């Protein structure tokens, strides 16, 4: 049975952890889906891991849609969500509606993710949900605000903690189906997870969230730079380099 956004809520109630990863192309997302990943995010981190940009900021809506289509074509079971890239939703509710409708229509994915919370994004989330688009929130470290926040852990000061809690609550009230908590202290992840009815999906937010997401390139050892909290499960860089070196040797020796 394909996973739905309502299913995630049910899993939170049952204490069943939500397994999430990012993807950017057909081959990778097929493998993630077959391995049992519940939520596949076409995250704007693809700007760095697939397109070689320095940050997520240059990514365009057309680029996200291009990658979203490829991912959606391969996934049979997982819930596929696409990030709205920087500049495609912050200007107005109307702009966000236009961008989200394009993503949903052109890719076939089941919802969108956007960064930020109270007050900036609340009207936007409410409107998207009103017109039937599931929204995944994202608070804590929000990489689209890198020039303001850097990539530092958020929620260290009492003011910052309070702001993140308020943002998460406001996103739930606005109708978000879940919230990503990125790079915050573990006890803050716990507090927000206990406060919200909707699921929290952590990345560098400790082990108390309702689910966990990682950038798949980090998990597979493919990233040039990885965040300190990302656990590496394989060294595919080494595997690929070794295989290609062997191929180079074979071809050089006409041994194919
Ligand atoms: O773009 C992305 O990969 C993300 C994850 C860090 C959650 O937003």
CSV table of C-alpha atoms and ligand atoms in Angstrom, one decimal:
chain,number,residue,atom,x,y,z
A,1,UNK,CA,0.0,0.0,0.0
A,2,UNK,CA,1.4,3.4,-0.9
A,3,UNK,CA,2.3,5.5,2.2
A,4,UNK,CA,0.1,8.6,2.7
A,5,UNK,CA,0.6,11.7,4.8
A,6,UNK,CA,-2.3,10.5,7.1
A,7,UNK,CA,-0.4,7.2,7.6
A,8,UNK,CA,2.5,9.1,9.2
A,9,UNK,CA,0.2,10.5,11.8
A,10,UNK,CA,-1.1,7.0,12.6
A,11,UNK,CA,2.5,5.8,12.9
A,12,UNK,CA,3.3,8.5,15.4
A,13,UNK,CA,0.3,7.4,17.6
A,14,UNK,CA,1.6,3.8,17.4
A,15,UNK,CA,5.2,4.7,18.1
A,16,UNK,CA,6.3,3.3,14.7
A,17,UNK,CA,9.4,5.3,13.6
A,18,UNK,CA,9.2,7.1,10.2
A,19,UNK,CA,12.0,6.2,7.8
A,20,UNK,CA,12.9,9.1,5.5
A,21,UNK,CA,15.7,9.8,3.0
A,22,UNK,CA,16.4,12.3,0.2
A,23,UNK,CA,16.6,11.3,-3.5
A,24,UNK,CA,17.3,13.1,-6.8
A,25,UNK,CA,17.1,10.6,-9.6
A,26,UNK,CA,15.3,7.5,-10.8
A,27,UNK,CA,17.9,4.9,-10.0
A,28,UNK,CA,18.6,6.0,-6.4
A,29,UNK,CA,14.9,6.5,-5.5
A,30,UNK,CA,14.0,3.0,-6.9
A,31,UNK,CA,16.6,1.5,-4.5
A,32,UNK,CA,15.4,3.5,-1.5
A,33,UNK,CA,11.8,2.6,-2.2
A,34,UNK,CA,12.6,-1.1,-2.6
A,35,UNK,CA,14.6,-1.0,0.6
A,36,UNK,CA,11.6,0.2,2.6
A,37,UNK,CA,12.0,4.0,3.0
A,38,UNK,CA,8.6,5.5,3.9
A,39,UNK,CA,9.2,9.1,2.9
A,40,UNK,CA,11.4,10.1,-0.1
A,41,UNK,CA,12.2,13.8,-0.1
A,42,UNK,CA,13.3,15.4,-3.3
A,43,UNK,CA,15.2,17.9,-1.1
A,44,UNK,CA,16.8,21.0,-2.3
A,45,UNK,CA,20.1,19.6,-1.0
A,46,UNK,CA,20.2,18.1,-4.5
A,47,UNK,CA,21.6,21.5,-5.5
A,48,UNK,CA,24.8,20.5,-3.8
A,49,UNK,CA,24.9,16.7,-4.1
A,50,UNK,CA,23.6,16.3,-7.6
A,51,UNK,CA,24.3,19.7,-9.3
A,52,UNK,CA,27.5,20.9,-7.6
A,53,UNK,CA,26.2,24.2,-6.3
A,54,UNK,CA,27.8,25.6,-3.1
A,55,UNK,CA,24.4,26.0,-1.3
A,56,UNK,CA,20.8,25.2,-1.9
A,57,UNK,CA,20.1,28.8,-2.9
A,58,UNK,CA,20.7,28.8,-6.7
A,59,UNK,CA,18.3,25.8,-7.3
A,60,UNK,CA,15.3,26.8,-9.5
A,61,UNK,CA,11.7,25.5,-9.5
A,62,UNK,CA,12.3,24.0,-13.0
A,63,UNK,CA,15.3,22.0,-11.6
A,64,UNK,CA,13.3,20.7,-8.7
A,65,UNK,CA,10.5,19.7,-11.0
A,66,UNK,CA,13.0,17.9,-13.4
A,67,UNK,CA,14.4,15.8,-10.5
A,68,UNK,CA,11.0,15.3,-8.9
A,69,UNK,CA,9.6,13.8,-12.1
A,70,UNK,CA,12.5,11.3,-12.2
A,71,UNK,CA,12.1,10.3,-8.6
A,72,UNK,CA,8.3,10.0,-8.8
A,73,UNK,CA,8.6,7.7,-11.9
A,74,UNK,CA,10.4,5.0,-9.9
A,75,UNK,CA,8.6,5.1,-6.5
A,76,UNK,CA,5.8,2.5,-5.9
A,77,UNK,CA,5.3,2.7,-2.1
A,78,UNK,CA,7.0,5.7,-0.5
A,79,UNK,CA,5.4,9.1,0.1
A,80,UNK,CA,7.3,11.5,-2.3
A,81,UNK,CA,7.6,15.1,-1.2
A,82,UNK,CA,9.4,17.9,-3.2
A,83,UNK,CA,11.1,20.9,-1.6
A,84,UNK,CA,10.0,24.3,-2.8
A,85,UNK,CA,13.3,26.0,-3.6
A,86,UNK,CA,14.5,29.4,-2.3
A,87,UNK,CA,12.7,32.3,-4.0
A,88,UNK,CA,9.8,30.2,-5.2
A,89,UNK,CA,7.4,30.7,-2.2
A,90,UNK,CA,8.6,33.5,0.1
A,91,UNK,CA,7.3,36.5,-1.9
A,92,UNK,CA,3.6,35.9,-1.3
A,93,UNK,CA,1.0,33.3,-0.6
A,94,UNK,CA,0.0,33.6,-4.3
A,95,UNK,CA,3.6,32.8,-5.4
A,96,UNK,CA,3.7,29.8,-3.1
A,97,UNK,CA,0.4,28.5,-4.5
A,98,UNK,CA,1.6,28.9,-8.1
A,99,UNK,CA,4.9,27.1,-7.3
A,100,UNK,CA,3.3,24.3,-5.3
A,101,UNK,CA,0.6,23.7,-7.9
A,102,UNK,CA,3.3,23.4,-10.6
A,103,UNK,CA,5.3,20.9,-8.5
A,104,UNK,CA,2.2,18.8,-7.8
A,105,UNK,CA,0.8,18.9,-11.4
A,106,UNK,CA,4.1,18.4,-13.3
A,107,UNK,CA,5.9,15.8,-11.0
A,108,UNK,CA,3.0,13.8,-9.6
A,109,UNK,CA,4.5,13.9,-6.1
A,110,UNK,CA,2.2,14.0,-3.1
A,111,UNK,CA,3.2,17.1,-1.3
A,112,UNK,CA,5.7,20.0,-0.8
A,113,UNK,CA,8.2,21.0,1.9
A,114,UNK,CA,9.0,24.6,2.8
A,115,UNK,CA,11.3,26.1,5.3
A,116,UNK,CA,10.4,28.5,8.1
A,117,UNK,CA,7.5,28.9,10.5
A,118,UNK,CA,5.8,31.6,12.5
A,119,UNK,CA,4.9,34.1,11.4
A,120,UNK,CA,6.4,34.1,7.9
A,121,UNK,CA,5.0,30.9,6.5
A,122,UNK,CA,1.8,30.3,8.4
A,123,UNK,CA,-0.6,31.9,5.9
A,124,UNK,CA,1.2,30.1,3.1
A,125,UNK,CA,0.9,26.7,4.8
A,126,UNK,CA,-2.8,27.3,5.6
A,127,UNK,CA,-3.6,28.2,2.0
A,128,UNK,CA,-1.7,25.3,0.5
A,129,UNK,CA,-3.5,22.9,2.9
A,130,UNK,CA,-6.9,24.6,2.1
A,131,UNK,CA,-6.4,23.9,-1.6
A,132,UNK,CA,-5.4,20.3,-0.9
A,133,UNK,CA,-1.7,20.2,-0.9
A,134,UNK,CA,0.0,18.4,2.0
A,135,UNK,CA,2.8,20.4,3.5
A,136,UNK,CA,5.9,19.2,5.3
A,137,UNK,CA,7.3,22.0,7.6
A,138,UNK,CA,11.0,22.5,8.3
A,139,UNK,CA,12.4,24.4,11.3
A,140,UNK,CA,15.7,24.7,13.3
A,141,UNK,CA,18.6,25.0,10.9
A,142,UNK,CA,17.0,26.1,7.6
A,143,UNK,CA,19.7,25.9,4.9
A,144,UNK,CA,17.9,28.5,2.7
A,145,UNK,CA,18.7,31.0,5.5
A,146,UNK,CA,22.4,30.2,5.4
A,147,UNK,CA,23.5,33.8,5.0
A,148,UNK,CA,21.6,34.7,8.2
A,149,UNK,CA,22.1,31.6,10.3
A,150,UNK,CA,25.1,29.8,8.8
A,151,UNK,CA,25.1,26.0,9.2
A,152,UNK,CA,25.3,26.2,13.0
A,153,UNK,CA,23.2,24.2,15.4
A,154,UNK,CA,20.0,26.2,16.3
A,155,UNK,CA,18.1,26.3,19.5
A,156,UNK,CA,21.0,26.8,21.9
A,157,UNK,CA,19.8,30.0,23.6
A,158,UNK,CA,16.5,30.2,25.4
A,159,UNK,CA,15.1,32.7,22.8
A,160,UNK,CA,16.1,30.5,19.9
A,161,UNK,CA,14.6,27.5,21.6
A,162,UNK,CA,11.3,29.3,22.2
A,163,UNK,CA,11.2,30.6,18.6
A,164,UNK,CA,11.7,27.0,17.2
A,165,UNK,CA,9.0,25.6,19.5
A,166,UNK,CA,6.6,28.4,18.5
A,167,UNK,CA,7.3,27.8,14.8
A,168,UNK,CA,6.6,24.1,15.1
A,169,UNK,CA,3.4,24.6,17.0
A,170,UNK,CA,2.2,27.2,14.5
A,171,UNK,CA,3.0,24.9,11.6
A,172,UNK,CA,0.9,22.2,13.2
A,173,UNK,CA,-1.9,24.6,13.7
A,174,UNK,CA,-1.7,25.8,10.1
A,175,UNK,CA,-2.2,22.2,8.9
A,176,UNK,CA,1.3,20.8,8.2
A,177,UNK,CA,1.2,17.0,8.2
A,178,UNK,CA,4.7,16.7,9.8
A,179,UNK,CA,7.7,18.9,10.6
A,180,UNK,CA,11.4,18.4,9.9
A,181,UNK,CA,13.6,19.4,12.8
A,182,UNK,CA,17.2,20.1,11.6
A,183,UNK,CA,20.3,20.4,13.7
A,184,UNK,CA,18.9,21.3,17.2
A,185,UNK,CA,19.7,19.9,20.6
A,186,UNK,CA,18.3,16.5,21.3
A,187,UNK,CA,16.3,17.7,24.3
A,188,UNK,CA,14.6,20.3,22.2
A,189,UNK,CA,13.8,17.6,19.6
A,190,UNK,CA,12.2,15.7,22.5
A,191,UNK,CA,10.2,18.7,23.8
A,192,UNK,CA,8.8,19.5,20.3
A,193,UNK,CA,8.0,15.8,19.6
A,194,UNK,CA,6.1,15.6,22.9
A,195,UNK,CA,4.3,18.9,22.3
A,196,UNK,CA,3.1,18.2,18.7
A,197,UNK,CA,0.3,15.8,17.6
A,198,UNK,CA,1.9,15.6,14.1
A,199,UNK,CA,5.1,13.7,13.6
A,200,UNK,CA,8.6,15.3,13.9
A,201,UNK,CA,11.2,14.0,11.5
A,202,UNK,CA,14.7,14.8,12.8
A,203,UNK,CA,18.1,15.4,11.1
A,204,UNK,CA,20.7,16.1,13.7
A,205,UNK,CA,17.9,16.5,16.2
A,206,UNK,CA,18.6,13.6,18.5
A,207,UNK,CA,16.9,10.2,18.8
A,208,UNK,CA,13.5,11.3,20.3
A,209,UNK,CA,11.9,12.4,17.1
A,210,UNK,CA,9.1,10.4,15.4
A,211,UNK,CA,11.3,9.7,12.4
A,212,UNK,CA,14.7,10.3,11.0
A,213,UNK,CA,15.9,11.7,7.6
A,214,UNK,CA,19.4,12.0,6.2
A,215,UNK,CA,20.7,13.3,2.9
A,216,UNK,CA,21.3,10.0,1.1
A,217,UNK,CA,24.7,11.1,-0.4
A,218,UNK,CA,25.9,11.6,3.3
A,219,UNK,CA,24.7,8.1,4.3
A,220,UNK,CA,26.4,6.5,1.3
A,221,UNK,CA,29.7,8.3,1.7
A,222,UNK,CA,29.2,10.2,-1.6
A,223,UNK,CA,29.3,13.8,-0.2
A,224,UNK,CA,32.3,16.0,-0.6
A,225,UNK,CA,31.3,17.8,2.7
A,226,UNK,CA,29.0,16.2,5.2
A,227,UNK,CA,27.4,17.7,8.3
A,228,UNK,CA,28.8,16.5,11.7
A,229,UNK,CA,25.6,14.7,12.7
A,230,UNK,CA,25.3,12.5,9.6
A,231,UNK,CA,26.0,8.8,10.1
A,232,UNK,CA,27.9,7.2,7.2
A,233,UNK,CA,26.6,3.6,6.4
A,234,UNK,CA,28.8,2.9,3.3
A,235,UNK,CA,31.8,4.3,1.4
A,236,UNK,CA,30.5,4.3,-2.1
A,237,UNK,CA,33.1,6.9,-3.2
A,238,UNK,CA,35.7,4.2,-2.6
A,239,UNK,CA,33.7,1.5,-4.2
A,240,UNK,CA,33.0,3.5,-7.4
A,241,UNK,CA,36.6,4.8,-7.6
A,242,UNK,CA,38.0,1.3,-7.3
A,243,UNK,CA,35.6,-0.2,-9.9
A,244,UNK,CA,36.3,2.6,-12.4
A,245,UNK,CA,40.1,2.2,-11.8
A,246,UNK,CA,39.8,-1.5,-12.6
A,247,UNK,CA,37.8,-0.7,-15.7
A,248,UNK,CA,40.4,1.9,-16.8
A,249,UNK,CA,43.2,-0.7,-16.4
A,250,UNK,CA,41.2,-3.3,-18.3
A,251,UNK,CA,40.5,-1.0,-21.2
A,252,UNK,CA,44.1,0.2,-21.3
A,253,UNK,CA,45.2,-3.5,-21.6
A,254,UNK,CA,42.4,-4.3,-24.1
A,255,UNK,CA,41.1,-6.7,-21.6
A,256,UNK,CA,37.4,-6.2,-22.0
B,1,LIG,O1,17.0,19.3,1.2
B,1,LIG,C1,17.2,18.4,2.0
B,1,LIG,O2,17.9,17.5,1.9
B,1,LIG,C2,16.5,18.6,3.3
B,1,LIG,C3,16.8,17.7,4.4
B,1,LIG,C4,18.0,18.2,5.1
B,1,LIG,C5,15.7,17.5,5.3
B,1,LIG,O3,15.7,19.5,3.5
